[in-house]
GROMACS .gro file of C-alpha atoms in nm:
model
  209
    1MET     CA    1  17.545   6.144   4.773
    2ASN     CA    2  17.291   6.369   4.947
    3ILE     CA    3  17.228   6.682   4.741
    4ALA     CA    4  17.017   6.978   4.853
    5PHE     CA    5  16.897   7.245   4.614
    6LEU     CA    6  16.837   7.597   4.735
    7GLY     CA    7  16.611   7.703   4.450
    8ALA     CA    8  16.333   7.521   4.271
    9GLY     CA    9  16.344   7.653   3.915
   10ALA     CA   10  16.430   7.509   3.576
   11MET     CA   11  16.797   7.451   3.661
   12ALA     CA   12  16.712   7.260   3.979
   13ILE     CA   13  16.480   7.037   3.778
   14ALA     CA   14  16.723   6.983   3.491
   15LEU     CA   15  17.021   6.912   3.716
   16GLY     CA   16  16.813   6.714   3.962
   17ARG     CA   17  16.688   6.470   3.701
   18ARG     CA   18  17.042   6.388   3.598
   19PHE     CA   19  17.156   6.348   3.958
   20ILE     CA   20  16.864   6.117   4.039
   21ALA     CA   21  16.947   5.908   3.732
   22ALA     CA   22  17.302   5.877   3.869
   23GLY     CA   23  17.171   5.744   4.201
   24HIS     CA   24  17.196   6.055   4.419
   25ARG     CA   25  16.938   6.152   4.683
   26LEU     CA   26  16.774   6.495   4.653
   27VAL     CA   27  16.610   6.756   4.871
   28VAL     CA   28  16.464   7.079   4.733
   29SER     CA   29  16.417   7.392   4.934
   30TYR     CA   30  16.367   7.767   4.912
   31SER     CA   31  16.147   7.948   4.665
   32ARG     CA   32  15.986   8.290   4.676
   33GLU     CA   33  15.686   8.147   4.487
   34PRO     CA   34  15.425   7.967   4.703
   35GLY     CA   35  15.386   7.601   4.613
   36LYS     CA   36  15.679   7.592   4.374
   37ILE     CA   37  15.901   7.371   4.590
   38GLU     CA   38  15.634   7.102   4.621
   39LYS     CA   39  15.566   7.116   4.247
   40THR     CA   40  15.937   7.080   4.169
   41ALA     CA   41  15.977   6.784   4.405
   42THR     CA   42  15.678   6.612   4.243
   43GLU     CA   43  15.814   6.677   3.895
   44LEU     CA   44  16.156   6.538   3.991
   45GLY     CA   45  16.019   6.226   4.159
   46GLY     CA   46  16.279   5.969   4.261
   47GLY     CA   47  16.205   6.018   4.630
   48THR     CA   48  16.288   6.389   4.623
   49GLN     CA   49  16.201   6.548   4.957
   50VAL     CA   50  16.092   6.899   5.053
   51ARG     CA   51  16.258   7.047   5.360
   52SER     CA   52  16.322   7.386   5.513
   53PRO     CA   53  16.641   7.557   5.395
   54ALA     CA   54  16.814   7.489   5.727
   55ASP     CA   55  16.714   7.121   5.731
   56ALA     CA   56  16.812   7.084   5.365
   57ALA     CA   57  17.157   7.225   5.433
   58GLN     CA   58  17.213   6.988   5.724
   59PHE     CA   59  17.098   6.690   5.513
   60ALA     CA   60  17.334   6.765   5.229
   61ASP     CA   61  17.680   6.649   5.139
   62ILE     CA   62  17.662   6.922   4.873
   63VAL     CA   63  17.432   7.225   4.873
   64VAL     CA   64  17.356   7.348   4.520
   65LEU     CA   65  17.273   7.718   4.516
   66ALA     CA   66  17.042   7.735   4.214
   67THR     CA   67  16.838   8.052   4.261
   68GLY     CA   68  16.842   8.359   4.044
   69TRP     CA   69  17.068   8.644   4.149
   70GLY     CA   70  16.782   8.824   4.324
   71GLY     CA   71  16.707   8.529   4.550
   72ALA     CA   72  17.057   8.401   4.626
   73ALA     CA   73  17.135   8.609   4.934
   74GLY     CA   74  16.796   8.528   5.086
   75ALA     CA   75  16.845   8.157   5.024
   76LEU     CA   76  17.180   8.155   5.201
   77GLU     CA   77  17.036   8.350   5.492
   78ALA     CA   78  16.742   8.110   5.521
   79ALA     CA   79  16.980   7.813   5.531
   80GLY     CA   80  17.128   7.935   5.859
   81SER     CA   81  17.476   7.823   5.954
   82LEU     CA   82  17.665   7.681   5.657
   83ARG     CA   83  17.997   7.641   5.834
   84ASP     CA   84  18.198   7.354   5.687
   85LYS     CA   85  17.923   7.278   5.432
   86LEU     CA   86  18.018   7.237   5.066
   87ILE     CA   87  17.829   7.480   4.843
   88TRP     CA   88  17.822   7.459   4.465
   89SER     CA   89  17.688   7.788   4.332
   90ILE     CA   90  17.559   7.810   3.976
   91VAL     CA   91  17.442   8.170   4.023
   92THR     CA   92  17.540   8.447   3.782
   93PRO     CA   93  17.457   8.809   3.874
   94PHE     CA   94  17.229   8.878   3.578
   95LYS     CA   95  17.007   9.185   3.587
   96ALA     CA   96  16.643   9.085   3.590
   97ASP     CA   97  16.589   9.204   3.231
   98LEU     CA   98  16.908   9.030   3.105
   99SER     CA   99  17.047   9.367   2.998
  100GLY     CA  100  17.380   9.309   3.173
  101LEU     CA  101  17.548   9.202   3.494
  102ALA     CA  102  17.460   9.358   3.829
  103LEU     CA  103  17.832   9.370   3.911
  104GLY     CA  104  18.154   9.246   3.762
  105THR     CA  105  18.518   9.281   3.646
  106THR     CA  106  18.654   9.406   3.980
  107ILE     CA  107  18.436   9.177   4.194
  108SER     CA  108  18.211   8.884   4.113
  109GLY     CA  109  17.871   8.772   4.227
  110SER     CA  110  18.028   8.448   4.342
  111GLU     CA  111  18.272   8.628   4.571
  112GLU     CA  112  17.990   8.833   4.721
  113LEU     CA  113  17.782   8.521   4.786
  114ALA     CA  114  18.077   8.337   4.939
  115LYS     CA  115  18.110   8.618   5.195
  116ARG     CA  116  17.752   8.550   5.304
  117ALA     CA  117  17.812   8.176   5.344
  118VAL     CA  118  18.040   8.222   5.642
  119GLY     CA  119  18.271   7.926   5.699
  120ALA     CA  120  18.138   7.729   5.401
  121ARG     CA  121  18.353   7.562   5.139
  122PHE     CA  122  18.235   7.751   4.832
  123VAL     CA  123  18.276   7.643   4.469
  124ALA     CA  124  18.129   7.834   4.175
  125GLY     CA  125  18.069   7.640   3.854
  126TRP     CA  126  17.846   7.699   3.554
  127PRO     CA  127  17.664   7.399   3.404
  128PRO     CA  128  17.493   7.378   3.063
  129PHE     CA  129  17.168   7.566   3.014
  130ALA     CA  130  16.853   7.399   3.147
  131ASP     CA  131  16.717   7.322   2.800
  132VAL     CA  132  17.044   7.152   2.706
  133LEU     CA  133  17.044   6.951   3.031
  134ALA     CA  134  16.685   6.848   2.961
  135SER     CA  135  16.773   6.721   2.613
  136SER     CA  136  16.900   6.374   2.528
  137SER     CA  137  17.264   6.490   2.524
  138THR     CA  138  17.468   6.784   2.652
  139ARG     CA  139  17.714   6.740   2.366
  140PHE     CA  140  17.742   6.959   2.057
  141GLY     CA  141  17.831   6.766   1.746
  142GLY     CA  142  17.975   6.493   1.964
  143GLU     CA  143  18.196   6.741   2.155
  144ARG     CA  144  18.166   6.794   2.529
  145GLN     CA  145  18.120   7.154   2.631
  146SER     CA  146  18.347   7.306   2.894
  147LEU     CA  147  18.220   7.365   3.246
  148PHE     CA  148  18.430   7.635   3.409
  149TYR     CA  149  18.455   7.631   3.786
  150CYS     CA  150  18.660   7.805   4.052
  151GLY     CA  151  18.710   7.817   4.427
  152ASP     CA  152  18.967   7.869   4.698
  153ASP     CA  153  18.941   7.522   4.856
  154PRO     CA  154  19.109   7.251   4.645
  155ARG     CA  155  18.944   6.969   4.842
  156ALA     CA  156  18.599   7.119   4.788
  157LYS     CA  157  18.658   7.141   4.414
  158HIS     CA  158  18.770   6.778   4.410
  159GLU     CA  159  18.457   6.669   4.598
  160VAL     CA  160  18.212   6.849   4.368
  161GLU     CA  161  18.377   6.741   4.043
  162PRO     CA  162  18.197   6.402   4.027
  163LEU     CA  163  17.871   6.592   3.981
  164PHE     CA  164  18.021   6.772   3.682
  165HIS     CA  165  18.101   6.439   3.520
  166VAL     CA  166  17.738   6.330   3.558
  167LEU     CA  167  17.658   6.612   3.313
  168ASP     CA  168  17.897   6.473   3.048
  169VAL     CA  169  18.097   6.796   3.029
  170ASP     CA  170  18.466   6.883   3.029
  171PRO     CA  171  18.537   7.037   3.372
  172ILE     CA  172  18.791   7.321   3.360
  173ASP     CA  173  18.939   7.431   3.693
  174ALA     CA  174  18.989   7.806   3.645
  175GLY     CA  175  19.167   7.853   3.976
  176PRO     CA  176  19.075   8.067   4.279
  177LEU     CA  177  18.729   8.210   4.334
  178TYR     CA  178  18.828   8.549   4.195
  179ALA     CA  179  18.836   8.385   3.851
  180ALA     CA  180  18.456   8.416   3.864
  181ARG     CA  181  18.515   8.783   3.772
  182PHE     CA  182  18.609   8.659   3.424
  183ILE     CA  183  18.377   8.358   3.397
  184GLU     CA  184  18.055   8.536   3.486
  185PRO     CA  185  18.080   8.784   3.193
  186ALA     CA  186  18.151   8.490   2.962
  187MET     CA  187  17.837   8.318   3.087
  188PHE     CA  188  17.642   8.636   3.025
  189LEU     CA  189  17.772   8.638   2.666
  190LEU     CA  190  17.628   8.289   2.616
  191VAL     CA  191  17.292   8.398   2.758
  192HIS     CA  192  17.296   8.705   2.533
  193LEU     CA  193  17.368   8.496   2.225
  194ALA     CA  194  17.111   8.230   2.312
  195TYR     CA  195  16.819   8.441   2.426
  196VAL     CA  196  16.872   8.798   2.304
  197GLN     CA  197  17.032   8.716   1.969
  198LYS     CA  198  16.810   8.407   1.950
  199MET     CA  199  17.085   8.170   1.838
  200GLY     CA  200  16.929   7.879   2.025
  201ALA     CA  201  17.137   7.627   2.218
  202VAL     CA  202  17.495   7.750   2.258
  203ALA     CA  203  17.793   7.646   2.467
  204ALA     CA  204  18.161   7.720   2.519
  205ARG     CA  205  18.455   7.485   2.476
  206LEU     CA  206  18.815   7.551   2.577
  207LEU     CA  207  19.059   7.438   2.310
  208HIS     CA  208  19.406   7.326   2.415
  209ARG     CA  209  19.711   7.332   2.189
   0.00000   0.00000   0.00000
């Protein structure tokens, strides 16, 4: 599968390494820091290419939107037309100081970004933290953590799900894209516990009964 990252940070590196190991082909694109894209491509190796956002989007079977909240709209704009492209967004609308969410409960960051990706097939899904992805296992005590995802296009969700399985997680389809209104605050709770409360590596798991 051809995968293009819009974003060249820690999550692109952590996810990219696992995708390369699974045999996928990668392109990285878009960063607001000069030289960062080239550095990320070198660090990933495995034939990872650097392309412009528009070229990366056209190359991709799946475009992974992996910027921070502040860069997400610019990345989508730089990619040009995304009509009929499959986008997997991992973006959560965190404030820059991690003091809260920039918006939520009545609308989600994912819904706002989907509006900017006109005509795209948009799926939002939240993978393990970068440090967990970079470790030897994404499991906690042998248990797979849950990866919650949502979107309005059932076929798009089906097509992106194989990438979830590469991460050795338990994918949970939370329904339409508006479910991101509930998932994004839950993801912020995990960030708060891990980095503000300094609990270290944390994850969520849905229990069924």
